[in-house]
């Protein structure tokens, strides 16, 4: 269970990071992006191919993030003058074009055979006792920062009586924290624990940085564009420039998630980047709440905990075969989303006044 818990934490943190970029596009800027997986693809393939050619891992990761940001600029220049509906069509089309190109380009990306045998961060690292202690202290520091934010949210008026949510978050973290600490303490047996710590640190830094940005004058302009683009233009703001900046920054964040995605999979294939990943990210974002700093994180936690629990519990409780269990799990997700749209369309943490759906 220790190894599975570490893998689950890595998956949750990775997709939460992926959703933070989508939240910047849709939640704060109001850009309908149905091709978000394209940034994940660019980040993953860039770090895999460049590190395979001998680039240092940190430099290959920076290149992957930069190329993802560049893709955001290209996507914006090509599509931002379109209306929301057409923007969504163009973005999902661009993502599929990239995936099909990667699948058929045998010289550079090795086609459908995928990219394998590339260096992985912390691969083969044998930490000393003092280094293991630093890793454990790092995880405890990240947990302490999370508990501090949880305490501040508990005491603030923003909780609005939702203290049950803080209690659930506290107990969930206490269930996950001991296996994660044991994995770091026995690093030779659980080498993914180092990636887990890096992912959690990257997620925390990214969430904090995005929160500061959206509270700045730049972020207030993004919200103004989301609310009413014509008003922002009347106030003298270059709306196209701000949208391009939002696409580039959100794409860079998703590209960083792609870097960790490549390291987690250890071998990447074109089928790892199907449009389903984008719609999974939308599901997480809708669940957690748009335009909220912890909305993507909570959505990823709910989504993947549901996926893990139903994967094991439903076959034990119901006399159904594998195909029927899979269909039932998808149907339950649909019912959950329908109920959420009826009673709380802004998501668990979202605020109704921030909701840009239907505008």
Short mmCIF file of C-alpha atoms in Angstrom, two decimals:
data_model
loop_
_atom_site.label_atom_id
_atom_site.label_comp_id
_atom_site.label_asym_id
_atom_site.label_seq_id
_atom_site.Cartn_x
_atom_site.Cartn_y
_atom_site.Cartn_z
CA UNK A 1 0.00 0.00 0.00
CA UNK A 2 2.94 2.34 0.54
CA UNK A 3 3.96 2.13 -3.12
CA UNK A 4 0.38 2.54 -4.32
CA UNK A 5 -0.20 5.54 -2.02
CA UNK A 6 2.94 7.23 -3.34
CA UNK A 7 1.81 6.62 -6.93
CA UNK A 8 -1.66 7.99 -6.09
CA UNK A 9 -0.20 11.14 -4.54
CA UNK A 10 2.02 11.64 -7.61
CA UNK A 11 -0.97 11.25 -9.93
CA UNK A 12 -3.12 13.67 -7.92
CA UNK A 13 -0.36 16.29 -7.76
CA UNK A 14 0.44 15.91 -11.48
CA UNK A 15 -3.15 16.40 -12.63
CA UNK A 16 -3.70 19.19 -10.12
CA UNK A 17 -0.75 20.99 -11.71
CA UNK A 18 -2.23 20.29 -15.14
CA UNK A 19 -5.56 21.77 -14.02
CA UNK A 20 -3.93 24.92 -12.62
CA UNK A 21 -3.03 25.93 -16.18
CA UNK A 22 -6.57 25.22 -17.37
CA UNK A 23 -7.94 27.24 -14.46
CA UNK A 24 -5.85 30.20 -15.57
CA UNK A 25 -7.28 29.91 -19.09
CA UNK A 26 -10.93 29.32 -18.26
CA UNK A 27 -11.44 30.30 -14.64
CA UNK A 28 -9.61 33.63 -14.71
CA UNK A 29 -9.59 34.62 -18.41
CA UNK A 30 -12.69 32.89 -19.75
CA UNK A 31 -10.89 31.14 -22.64
CA UNK A 32 -12.60 27.93 -23.73
CA UNK A 33 -9.69 25.55 -24.19
CA UNK A 34 -10.58 21.98 -25.19
CA UNK A 35 -7.05 21.16 -26.38
CA UNK A 36 -5.17 21.53 -23.10
CA UNK A 37 -3.55 18.12 -23.53
CA UNK A 38 -1.41 19.58 -26.33
CA UNK A 39 0.73 21.40 -23.74
CA UNK A 40 1.12 18.16 -21.79
CA UNK A 41 2.30 16.43 -24.97
CA UNK A 42 4.86 19.12 -25.80
CA UNK A 43 6.29 19.13 -22.28
CA UNK A 44 6.54 15.35 -22.07
CA UNK A 45 8.05 14.75 -25.51
CA UNK A 46 10.46 17.66 -25.17
CA UNK A 47 12.00 16.50 -21.91
CA UNK A 48 12.13 12.86 -23.10
CA UNK A 49 13.72 13.55 -26.50
CA UNK A 50 16.14 16.23 -25.35
CA UNK A 51 17.37 14.30 -22.32
CA UNK A 52 17.76 11.27 -24.58
CA UNK A 53 20.12 13.38 -26.70
CA UNK A 54 22.28 14.13 -23.67
CA UNK A 55 20.78 17.39 -22.42
CA UNK A 56 20.86 17.88 -18.65
CA UNK A 57 17.50 17.08 -17.14
CA UNK A 58 16.93 20.56 -15.73
CA UNK A 59 17.71 22.16 -19.08
CA UNK A 60 15.45 19.70 -20.96
CA UNK A 61 12.66 20.49 -18.48
CA UNK A 62 13.07 24.24 -19.01
CA UNK A 63 13.00 23.67 -22.76
CA UNK A 64 9.77 21.66 -22.45
CA UNK A 65 8.11 24.39 -20.39
CA UNK A 66 9.30 27.10 -22.81
CA UNK A 67 8.07 25.21 -25.89
CA UNK A 68 4.69 24.73 -24.22
CA UNK A 69 4.49 28.46 -23.59
CA UNK A 70 5.41 29.08 -27.23
CA UNK A 71 2.62 26.72 -28.29
CA UNK A 72 0.23 28.82 -26.21
CA UNK A 73 1.30 31.92 -28.13
CA UNK A 74 0.88 30.15 -31.48
CA UNK A 75 -2.52 28.83 -30.44
CA UNK A 76 -3.56 32.31 -29.35
CA UNK A 77 -2.44 34.08 -32.51
CA UNK A 78 -4.29 31.52 -34.61
CA UNK A 79 -7.56 31.42 -32.67
CA UNK A 80 -8.14 34.27 -30.21
CA UNK A 81 -10.03 36.40 -32.71
CA UNK A 82 -12.66 33.67 -32.92
CA UNK A 83 -15.73 33.40 -30.71
CA UNK A 84 -15.76 31.05 -27.74
CA UNK A 85 -17.39 28.13 -29.59
CA UNK A 86 -14.92 28.25 -32.47
CA UNK A 87 -12.03 28.74 -30.07
CA UNK A 88 -12.90 25.45 -28.37
CA UNK A 89 -13.09 23.67 -31.73
CA UNK A 90 -9.74 25.07 -32.89
CA UNK A 91 -7.94 24.12 -29.66
CA UNK A 92 -9.17 20.51 -29.64
CA UNK A 93 -8.33 20.25 -33.33
CA UNK A 94 -4.81 21.54 -32.77
CA UNK A 95 -4.24 19.04 -29.97
CA UNK A 96 -5.35 16.17 -32.21
CA UNK A 97 -3.16 17.41 -35.07
CA UNK A 98 -0.14 17.37 -32.75
CA UNK A 99 -0.96 13.89 -31.45
CA UNK A 100 -1.42 12.47 -34.94
CA UNK A 101 1.80 14.14 -36.10
CA UNK A 102 3.70 12.56 -33.20
CA UNK A 103 2.10 9.20 -33.99
CA UNK A 104 3.18 9.26 -37.63
CA UNK A 105 6.58 10.99 -37.34
CA UNK A 106 8.92 8.01 -37.06
CA UNK A 107 12.17 9.93 -37.42
CA UNK A 108 11.92 12.39 -34.54
CA UNK A 109 9.33 10.99 -32.13
CA UNK A 110 9.61 7.28 -33.11
CA UNK A 111 5.94 7.21 -34.05
CA UNK A 112 3.55 4.78 -32.39
CA UNK A 113 6.50 2.93 -30.83
CA UNK A 114 6.89 5.85 -28.44
CA UNK A 115 9.94 7.21 -26.66
CA UNK A 116 11.62 4.88 -24.21
CA UNK A 117 14.86 4.55 -22.28
CA UNK A 118 15.26 8.25 -21.51
CA UNK A 119 16.76 9.58 -18.26
CA UNK A 120 14.38 10.02 -15.31
CA UNK A 121 14.84 12.54 -12.53
CA UNK A 122 16.53 11.01 -9.44
CA UNK A 123 16.96 7.74 -11.36
CA UNK A 124 19.51 5.50 -9.65
CA UNK A 125 20.04 7.99 -6.84
CA UNK A 126 21.09 6.38 -3.58
CA UNK A 127 20.55 9.01 -0.86
CA UNK A 128 22.65 9.03 2.27
CA UNK A 129 21.05 9.05 5.70
CA UNK A 130 21.27 12.83 6.05
CA UNK A 131 19.79 13.29 2.56
CA UNK A 132 16.87 11.03 3.44
CA UNK A 133 16.35 13.12 6.55
CA UNK A 134 16.24 16.27 4.43
CA UNK A 135 13.64 14.66 2.16
CA UNK A 136 11.47 13.77 5.13
CA UNK A 137 11.83 17.28 6.53
CA UNK A 138 10.92 18.70 3.11
CA UNK A 139 7.69 16.68 3.00
CA UNK A 140 6.86 17.74 6.57
CA UNK A 141 7.50 21.38 5.60
CA UNK A 142 5.13 21.12 2.62
CA UNK A 143 2.52 19.48 4.88
CA UNK A 144 2.99 22.23 7.49
CA UNK A 145 2.42 24.92 4.85
CA UNK A 146 -0.73 23.12 3.77
CA UNK A 147 -2.01 22.92 7.33
CA UNK A 148 -1.28 26.61 7.80
CA UNK A 149 -3.36 27.48 4.74
CA UNK A 150 -6.09 25.13 5.98
CA UNK A 151 -6.14 26.87 9.36
CA UNK A 152 -6.33 30.30 7.75
CA UNK A 153 -9.20 29.15 5.55
CA UNK A 154 -10.97 27.67 8.62
CA UNK A 155 -10.78 31.02 10.45
CA UNK A 156 -11.70 33.19 7.46
CA UNK A 157 -15.18 34.17 6.41
CA UNK A 158 -14.52 32.52 3.04
CA UNK A 159 -15.23 29.13 4.62
CA UNK A 160 -18.94 30.05 4.88
CA UNK A 161 -19.74 27.24 7.21
CA UNK A 162 -17.91 24.61 5.14
CA UNK A 163 -15.72 23.49 8.02
CA UNK A 164 -16.56 19.88 7.16
CA UNK A 165 -14.39 20.29 4.09
CA UNK A 166 -11.39 21.28 6.20
CA UNK A 167 -11.97 18.27 8.44
CA UNK A 168 -12.10 15.92 5.44
CA UNK A 169 -8.90 17.48 4.04
CA UNK A 170 -7.15 17.09 7.39
CA UNK A 171 -8.03 13.42 7.82
CA UNK A 172 -7.21 12.65 4.18
CA UNK A 173 -3.76 14.15 4.56
CA UNK A 174 -3.17 12.24 7.79
CA UNK A 175 -3.99 9.01 5.96
CA UNK A 176 -1.60 9.82 3.10
CA UNK A 177 1.25 11.37 5.09
CA UNK A 178 2.51 8.28 7.00
CA UNK A 179 2.94 6.09 3.86
CA UNK A 180 4.64 8.98 2.09
CA UNK A 181 7.05 9.43 5.00
CA UNK A 182 7.76 5.69 5.11
CA UNK A 183 8.45 5.73 1.37
CA UNK A 184 10.97 8.54 1.75
CA UNK A 185 12.61 6.78 4.68
CA UNK A 186 13.03 3.60 2.56
CA UNK A 187 14.02 5.34 -0.66
CA UNK A 188 15.79 2.32 -2.17
CA UNK A 189 12.53 0.35 -2.11
CA UNK A 190 10.25 3.26 -3.07
CA UNK A 191 12.23 5.46 -5.51
CA UNK A 192 9.07 7.28 -6.67
CA UNK A 193 8.93 9.06 -3.32
CA UNK A 194 11.57 11.52 -4.55
CA UNK A 195 9.43 12.39 -7.58
CA UNK A 196 6.46 12.75 -5.24
CA UNK A 197 8.30 15.35 -3.18
CA UNK A 198 9.40 17.27 -6.29
CA UNK A 199 5.85 17.23 -7.64
CA UNK A 200 4.33 18.46 -4.39
CA UNK A 201 6.89 21.26 -4.18
CA UNK A 202 6.27 22.27 -7.82
CA UNK A 203 2.51 22.22 -7.25
CA UNK A 204 2.75 24.32 -4.11
CA UNK A 205 5.04 26.92 -5.69
CA UNK A 206 2.88 27.12 -8.82
CA UNK A 207 -0.38 27.55 -6.89
CA UNK A 208 1.19 30.27 -4.71
CA UNK A 209 2.66 32.08 -7.74
CA UNK A 210 -0.60 31.98 -9.71
CA UNK A 211 -2.50 33.25 -6.67
CA UNK A 212 -0.18 36.26 -6.39
CA UNK A 213 -0.49 36.94 -10.10
CA UNK A 214 -4.29 36.87 -10.21
CA UNK A 215 -4.45 39.21 -7.20
CA UNK A 216 -2.17 41.69 -8.98
CA UNK A 217 -3.37 44.37 -11.45
CA UNK A 218 -2.54 41.94 -14.26
CA UNK A 219 -4.88 39.35 -12.79
CA UNK A 220 -7.65 41.88 -12.31
CA UNK A 221 -7.44 42.72 -16.01
CA UNK A 222 -7.82 39.01 -16.81
CA UNK A 223 -10.96 38.87 -14.69
CA UNK A 224 -12.28 41.99 -16.38
CA UNK A 225 -11.76 40.34 -19.77
CA UNK A 226 -13.61 37.28 -18.52
CA UNK A 227 -16.53 39.36 -17.26
CA UNK A 228 -16.90 41.72 -20.22
CA UNK A 229 -14.27 42.03 -22.91
CA UNK A 230 -15.78 45.22 -24.35
CA UNK A 231 -15.43 47.04 -21.03
CA UNK A 232 -11.74 46.10 -20.83
CA UNK A 233 -11.22 47.43 -24.37
CA UNK A 234 -13.04 50.65 -23.47
CA UNK A 235 -10.66 51.11 -20.53
CA UNK A 236 -7.70 51.02 -22.92
CA UNK A 237 -6.48 47.48 -22.26
CA UNK A 238 -4.94 45.46 -25.08
CA UNK A 239 -7.18 42.42 -24.66
CA UNK A 240 -5.36 40.29 -27.24
CA UNK A 241 -2.02 40.76 -25.46
CA UNK A 242 -3.46 39.75 -22.10
CA UNK A 243 -5.11 36.69 -23.60
CA UNK A 244 -1.84 35.66 -25.22
CA UNK A 245 -0.04 36.06 -21.92
CA UNK A 246 -2.66 33.95 -20.17
CA UNK A 247 -2.43 31.21 -22.81
CA UNK A 248 1.37 31.19 -22.67
CA UNK A 249 1.53 31.05 -18.87
CA UNK A 250 -1.19 28.40 -18.59
CA UNK A 251 0.51 26.41 -21.34
CA UNK A 252 3.85 26.63 -19.51
CA UNK A 253 2.25 25.27 -16.32
CA UNK A 254 0.67 22.40 -18.27
CA UNK A 255 4.04 21.81 -19.95
CA UNK A 256 5.64 21.47 -16.52
CA UNK A 257 2.99 18.87 -15.71
CA UNK A 258 3.97 17.14 -18.97
CA UNK A 259 7.59 16.99 -17.83
CA UNK A 260 6.57 15.17 -14.64
CA UNK A 261 4.16 13.03 -16.65
CA UNK A 262 7.03 11.74 -18.80
CA UNK A 263 9.09 11.00 -15.71
CA UNK A 264 6.21 9.18 -14.05
CA UNK A 265 5.34 7.02 -17.07
CA UNK A 266 9.05 6.24 -17.86
CA UNK A 267 7.96 5.61 -21.48
CA UNK A 268 5.57 7.79 -23.48
CA UNK A 269 3.34 6.94 -26.44
CA UNK A 270 0.99 9.05 -28.56
CA UNK A 271 -2.02 7.29 -27.03
CA UNK A 272 -1.01 8.74 -23.65
CA UNK A 273 -2.24 12.13 -24.90
CA UNK A 274 -5.76 11.51 -26.13
CA UNK A 275 -8.45 14.23 -25.76
CA UNK A 276 -9.88 12.31 -22.80
CA UNK A 277 -7.14 13.83 -20.61
CA UNK A 278 -8.41 17.33 -21.39
CA UNK A 279 -11.96 16.41 -20.46
CA UNK A 280 -10.75 14.68 -17.30
CA UNK A 281 -9.06 17.97 -16.39
CA UNK A 282 -12.31 19.83 -17.07
CA UNK A 283 -14.12 17.39 -14.78
CA UNK A 284 -11.60 18.02 -12.00
CA UNK A 285 -11.83 21.77 -12.45
CA UNK A 286 -15.64 21.77 -12.41
CA UNK A 287 -15.65 19.57 -9.31
CA UNK A 288 -13.15 21.65 -7.35
CA UNK A 289 -14.35 25.07 -8.47
CA UNK A 290 -13.11 27.47 -11.12
CA UNK A 291 -11.28 30.71 -10.31
CA UNK A 292 -10.19 29.38 -6.92
CA UNK A 293 -6.56 28.68 -6.08
CA UNK A 294 -7.30 25.29 -4.50
CA UNK A 295 -10.13 24.35 -6.87
CA UNK A 296 -7.88 22.31 -9.22
CA UNK A 297 -6.20 20.60 -6.26
CA UNK A 298 -9.47 19.58 -4.60
CA UNK A 299 -10.93 18.49 -7.92
CA UNK A 300 -7.93 16.26 -8.62
CA UNK A 301 -8.15 14.76 -5.12
CA UNK A 302 -11.88 13.99 -5.46
CA UNK A 303 -11.51 12.61 -9.00
CA UNK A 304 -8.62 10.25 -8.30
CA UNK A 305 -9.86 9.12 -4.90
CA UNK A 306 -13.18 8.23 -6.55
CA UNK A 307 -11.29 6.41 -9.32
CA UNK A 308 -9.20 4.42 -6.83
CA UNK A 309 -11.99 3.56 -4.40
CA UNK A 310 -14.52 2.47 -7.01
CA UNK A 311 -11.87 0.43 -8.81
CA UNK A 312 -11.54 -1.81 -5.74
CA UNK A 313 -14.88 -1.48 -3.94
CA UNK A 314 -17.43 -1.90 -6.72
CA UNK A 315 -16.19 -5.35 -7.90
CA UNK A 316 -16.32 -6.52 -4.28
CA UNK A 317 -19.83 -5.16 -3.68
CA UNK A 318 -21.61 -5.83 -6.99
CA UNK A 319 -21.83 -9.07 -9.04
CA UNK A 320 -20.84 -7.42 -12.33
CA UNK A 321 -18.13 -8.12 -14.88
CA UNK A 322 -15.30 -5.73 -15.74
CA UNK A 323 -17.08 -3.99 -18.62
CA UNK A 324 -20.21 -3.40 -16.54
CA UNK A 325 -18.17 -2.04 -13.63
CA UNK A 326 -16.39 0.37 -15.97
CA UNK A 327 -19.67 1.60 -17.42
CA UNK A 328 -21.15 2.03 -13.94
CA UNK A 329 -18.15 4.07 -12.76
CA UNK A 330 -18.51 6.43 -15.73
CA UNK A 331 -22.26 6.71 -15.15
CA UNK A 332 -21.69 7.60 -11.50
CA UNK A 333 -19.28 10.37 -12.53
CA UNK A 334 -21.96 11.72 -14.87
CA UNK A 335 -24.57 11.68 -12.10
CA UNK A 336 -22.17 13.42 -9.75
CA UNK A 337 -21.52 16.17 -12.28
CA UNK A 338 -25.25 16.57 -12.99
CA UNK A 339 -25.99 16.94 -9.28
CA UNK A 340 -23.15 19.43 -8.93
CA UNK A 341 -24.43 21.51 -11.85
CA UNK A 342 -27.90 21.62 -10.27
CA UNK A 343 -27.00 22.44 -6.67
CA UNK A 344 -23.56 24.01 -6.94
CA UNK A 345 -22.59 24.91 -10.52
CA UNK A 346 -19.55 26.88 -9.35
CA UNK A 347 -17.96 23.74 -7.87
CA UNK A 348 -17.13 22.83 -4.28
CA UNK A 349 -14.83 25.79 -3.60
CA UNK A 350 -15.92 28.15 -6.39
CA UNK A 351 -17.92 31.31 -5.91
CA UNK A 352 -21.03 31.97 -7.95
CA UNK A 353 -19.94 35.55 -8.73
CA UNK A 354 -16.74 34.15 -10.31
CA UNK A 355 -18.66 31.76 -12.56
CA UNK A 356 -18.05 32.51 -16.22
CA UNK A 357 -20.10 29.62 -17.60
CA UNK A 358 -22.67 30.81 -20.11
CA UNK A 359 -21.33 34.33 -20.51
#
